[in-house]
């Protein structure tokens, strides 16, 4: 699936206005998704889809991977989801410590509670 959407509103804001890290990077999103009814094919399908994701990323024209959190897998670095800038890591880690010190909201894409644990 390829999604295209207007971005002029989000791009009009300062980069540090919010936690959204993908200003100037998202004009189109490509989602590669597989559906099957036989769980025995899960691993080959997953491998196939990841290989296509990697091919699209390699030809995207971007130096680093940028992944919309809702479409992320479990193997992308956290910085691909939340931004590569150190100030973003510091800001999000501080917010994590202030509002979720016990990890109640830890889920699929956990924000690190320690600045040294960013990938």
XYZ file of N, CA and C in Angstrom:
357
model
N 0.841 -1.153 0.000
C 0.000 0.000 0.000
C 0.899 1.233 0.000
N 0.546 2.214 -0.785
C 1.262 3.485 -0.805
C 0.294 4.566 -0.349
N 0.695 5.305 0.671
C -0.126 6.392 1.181
C 0.545 7.715 0.843
N -0.231 8.643 0.358
C 0.237 9.996 0.097
C -0.729 10.940 0.793
N -0.196 11.927 1.468
C -1.064 12.827 2.205
C -0.431 14.212 2.279
N -1.245 15.246 2.514
C -0.702 16.600 2.581
C 0.125 16.788 3.851
N 1.220 17.488 3.707
C 2.122 17.683 4.840
C 2.413 19.153 5.122
N 1.784 20.055 4.385
C 2.134 21.465 4.550
C 1.860 21.977 5.964
N 0.853 21.454 6.635
C 0.557 21.885 8.003
C 1.656 21.504 8.974
N 2.070 20.257 8.950
C 3.103 19.786 9.878
C 4.470 20.370 9.524
N 4.714 20.585 8.243
C 6.004 21.146 7.846
C 6.108 22.633 8.141
N 4.975 23.296 8.366
C 4.998 24.722 8.694
C 5.456 24.972 10.132
N 5.447 23.946 10.948
C 5.831 24.076 12.355
C 7.340 23.916 12.530
N 7.863 24.514 13.595
C 9.283 24.342 13.920
C 9.565 22.861 14.160
N 10.773 22.459 13.901
C 11.149 21.056 14.071
C 10.974 20.588 15.513
N 11.205 21.477 16.474
C 11.090 21.091 17.877
C 9.713 21.390 18.476
N 8.730 21.694 17.633
C 7.379 22.014 18.112
C 6.743 20.840 18.854
N 6.954 19.652 18.340
C 6.386 18.454 18.963
C 7.352 17.292 18.778
N 6.949 16.150 19.276
C 7.807 14.965 19.181
C 7.831 14.369 17.780
N 6.947 14.803 16.881
C 6.905 14.214 15.540
C 8.233 14.459 14.827
N 8.979 13.396 14.512
C 10.337 13.556 13.999
C 10.472 13.565 12.480
N 9.386 13.376 11.753
C 9.523 13.097 10.328
C 9.157 14.262 9.409
N 9.190 15.483 9.936
C 8.948 16.627 9.062
C 9.976 16.590 7.934
N 9.551 16.892 6.757
C 10.396 16.927 5.559
C 10.825 15.537 5.077
N 10.308 14.490 5.703
C 10.656 13.137 5.271
C 9.451 12.352 4.767
N 8.270 12.674 5.238
C 7.104 11.872 4.865
C 6.216 12.619 3.883
N 6.265 12.214 2.647
C 5.283 12.651 1.665
C 4.525 11.435 1.162
N 5.212 10.336 1.127
C 4.608 9.058 0.752
C 5.073 8.001 1.748
N 4.174 7.118 2.088
C 4.524 5.997 2.952
C 4.215 4.721 2.186
N 5.171 3.817 2.158
C 4.951 2.513 1.536
C 4.856 1.486 2.649
N 3.747 0.792 2.685
C 3.561 -0.272 3.668
C 3.493 -1.595 2.920
N 4.322 -2.518 3.322
C 4.333 -3.849 2.725
C 3.695 -4.784 3.742
N 2.601 -5.409 3.347
C 1.829 -6.211 4.298
C 1.436 -7.533 3.656
N 1.508 -8.597 4.440
C 1.100 -9.911 3.962
C -0.028 -10.466 4.815
N -0.938 -11.148 4.183
C -2.057 -11.779 4.888
C -2.069 -13.254 4.505
N -2.230 -14.112 5.495
C -2.252 -15.551 5.235
C -3.147 -16.218 6.266
N -3.583 -17.407 5.955
C -4.454 -18.160 6.872
C -3.754 -19.379 7.455
N -2.590 -19.697 6.932
C -1.825 -20.856 7.391
C -0.581 -20.354 8.118
N -0.532 -20.499 9.432
C 0.590 -19.993 10.222
C 1.934 -20.614 9.863
N 1.923 -21.728 9.162
C 3.192 -22.358 8.793
C 3.977 -21.509 7.787
N 3.319 -20.567 7.141
C 4.008 -19.707 6.174
C 4.424 -18.369 6.788
N 4.192 -18.195 8.072
C 4.472 -16.908 8.722
C 5.923 -16.469 8.545
N 6.853 -17.340 8.811
C 8.275 -16.979 8.733
C 8.701 -16.635 7.300
N 8.389 -17.472 6.299
C 8.765 -17.099 4.929
C 8.096 -15.802 4.466
N 6.840 -15.607 4.835
C 6.150 -14.371 4.447
C 6.823 -13.174 5.111
N 7.128 -13.288 6.385
C 7.784 -12.202 7.103
C 9.145 -11.888 6.485
N 9.911 -12.903 6.163
C 11.215 -12.690 5.520
C 11.062 -11.993 4.175
N 10.085 -12.420 3.396
C 9.821 -11.810 2.092
C 9.458 -10.331 2.251
N 8.561 -10.040 3.176
C 8.119 -8.660 3.374
C 9.247 -7.776 3.893
N 10.040 -8.285 4.806
C 11.177 -7.503 5.312
C 12.188 -7.226 4.190
N 12.392 -8.204 3.315
C 13.341 -7.984 2.219
C 12.844 -6.877 1.291
N 11.542 -6.829 1.035
C 10.996 -5.760 0.193
C 11.035 -4.418 0.905
N 10.767 -4.420 2.194
C 10.885 -3.176 2.963
C 12.300 -2.633 2.840
N 13.286 -3.506 2.984
C 14.680 -3.087 2.903
C 15.040 -2.587 1.510
N 14.479 -3.199 0.471
C 14.725 -2.735 -0.903
C 14.141 -1.345 -1.118
N 12.917 -1.123 -0.652
C 12.314 0.205 -0.772
C 13.146 1.238 -0.013
N 13.574 0.901 1.191
C 14.363 1.833 2.000
C 15.693 2.157 1.317
N 16.315 1.160 0.713
C 17.613 1.364 0.064
C 17.521 2.310 -1.130
N 16.365 2.366 -1.759
C 16.197 3.221 -2.938
C 15.386 4.478 -2.634
N 15.151 4.760 -1.366
C 14.294 5.890 -0.980
C 14.942 7.246 -1.219
N 16.265 7.272 -1.266
C 16.956 8.542 -1.410
C 17.323 9.179 -0.082
N 16.885 8.579 1.011
C 17.222 9.096 2.337
C 18.465 8.389 2.864
N 19.279 9.141 3.572
C 20.502 8.576 4.140
C 20.193 7.580 5.257
N 19.162 7.899 6.056
C 18.767 7.038 7.166
C 17.309 6.637 6.997
N 16.950 5.560 7.639
C 15.579 5.069 7.566
C 14.666 5.907 8.461
N 13.490 6.238 7.945
C 12.460 6.955 8.699
C 11.205 6.100 8.651
N 10.716 5.714 9.827
C 9.604 4.767 9.918
C 8.475 5.386 10.733
N 7.282 5.419 10.150
C 6.111 5.874 10.895
C 5.798 4.816 11.942
N 5.647 5.235 13.182
C 5.546 4.295 14.297
C 4.439 3.263 14.111
N 3.310 3.652 13.561
C 2.202 2.705 13.387
C 2.543 1.570 12.423
N 3.534 1.763 11.571
C 3.894 0.748 10.584
C 5.222 0.065 10.905
N 5.783 0.367 12.040
C 7.102 -0.175 12.382
C 7.031 -1.654 12.730
N 8.138 -2.317 12.496
C 8.298 -3.721 12.872
C 9.071 -3.759 14.186
N 9.655 -4.887 14.490
C 10.408 -5.000 15.738
C 11.915 -4.945 15.522
N 12.342 -4.624 14.307
C 13.781 -4.653 14.040
C 14.356 -3.310 13.590
N 13.558 -2.261 13.589
C 14.092 -0.947 13.241
C 14.677 -0.293 14.493
N 15.712 0.520 14.309
C 16.236 1.236 15.475
C 15.197 2.237 15.984
N 15.208 2.495 17.279
C 14.245 3.437 17.860
C 14.354 4.809 17.211
N 15.548 5.199 16.824
C 15.741 6.505 16.203
C 15.008 6.621 14.873
N 14.813 5.520 14.172
C 14.062 5.560 12.918
C 12.605 5.938 13.170
N 12.094 5.596 14.339
C 10.713 5.909 14.700
C 10.579 7.277 15.352
N 11.520 7.614 16.226
C 11.388 8.799 17.075
C 12.319 9.943 16.702
N 13.195 9.743 15.738
C 14.113 10.791 15.313
C 15.544 10.487 15.728
N 16.476 10.935 14.909
C 17.894 10.648 15.131
C 18.616 11.721 15.953
N 17.994 12.855 16.128
C 18.659 13.961 16.805
C 18.801 13.669 18.306
N 19.997 13.899 18.858
C 20.207 13.658 20.293
C 19.241 14.440 21.185
N 18.882 15.657 20.776
C 17.955 16.436 21.611
C 16.595 15.753 21.698
N 16.193 15.053 20.641
C 14.923 14.305 20.696
C 15.023 13.165 21.705
N 16.127 12.445 21.669
C 16.335 11.339 22.611
C 16.271 11.856 24.047
N 16.962 12.970 24.288
C 16.975 13.544 25.640
C 15.573 13.965 26.071
N 14.871 14.631 25.177
C 13.519 15.121 25.497
C 12.563 13.965 25.769
N 12.563 12.966 24.906
C 11.645 11.840 25.069
C 12.003 10.983 26.282
N 13.290 10.810 26.538
C 13.708 10.046 27.721
C 13.289 10.771 28.997
N 13.418 12.080 28.997
C 12.994 12.869 30.157
C 11.480 12.752 30.362
N 10.709 12.847 29.288
C 9.250 12.694 29.389
C 8.874 11.297 29.871
N 9.572 10.300 29.368
C 9.330 8.917 29.792
C 9.550 8.790 31.297
N 10.634 9.365 31.798
C 10.924 9.304 33.225
C 9.899 10.042 34.067
N 9.399 11.156 33.541
C 8.443 11.960 34.298
C 7.050 11.340 34.323
N 6.614 10.782 33.192
C 5.227 10.342 33.078
C 5.018 8.831 33.096
N 6.091 8.073 32.941
C 5.948 6.611 32.951
C 7.174 5.957 33.593
N 7.504 6.338 34.827
C 8.724 5.809 35.445
C 8.677 4.306 35.711
N 7.497 3.726 35.769
C 7.371 2.292 36.059
C 7.122 1.451 34.809
N 7.107 2.085 33.649
C 6.970 1.337 32.406
C 5.588 0.792 32.115
N 4.547 1.419 32.663
C 3.189 0.943 32.403
C 2.817 1.042 30.925
N 3.423 2.002 30.221
C 3.101 2.184 28.811
C 4.142 1.562 27.890
N 5.013 0.744 28.451
C 5.968 0.029 27.608
C 5.179 -0.959 26.762
N 5.410 -0.914 25.518
C 4.701 -1.807 24.611
C 5.611 -2.182 23.471
N 5.073 -2.161 22.304
C 5.790 -2.611 21.127
C 7.002 -1.739 20.794
N 6.860 -0.428 20.950
C 7.947 0.497 20.610
C 8.292 1.329 21.841
N 9.025 0.732 22.734
C 9.312 1.325 24.037
C 10.274 2.508 23.916
N 9.941 3.591 24.586
C 10.885 4.694 24.718
C 11.894 4.317 25.799
N 13.176 4.479 25.536
C 14.169 4.144 26.554
C 14.058 5.051 27.779
N 14.219 4.481 28.945
C 14.221 5.268 30.175
C 15.635 5.736 30.515
N 16.606 5.281 29.743
C 18.008 5.659 29.931
C 18.539 6.153 28.585
N 19.106 7.336 28.578
C 19.591 7.945 27.336
C 20.612 7.060 26.620
N 21.342 6.238 27.345
C 22.369 5.380 26.744
C 21.781 4.185 25.996
N 20.497 3.945 26.156
C 19.880 2.766 25.539
C 19.218 3.046 24.193
N 19.375 4.260 23.668
C 18.798 4.571 22.359
C 19.541 3.828 21.251
N 18.793 3.336 20.287
C 19.399 2.692 19.112
C 19.090 3.502 17.880
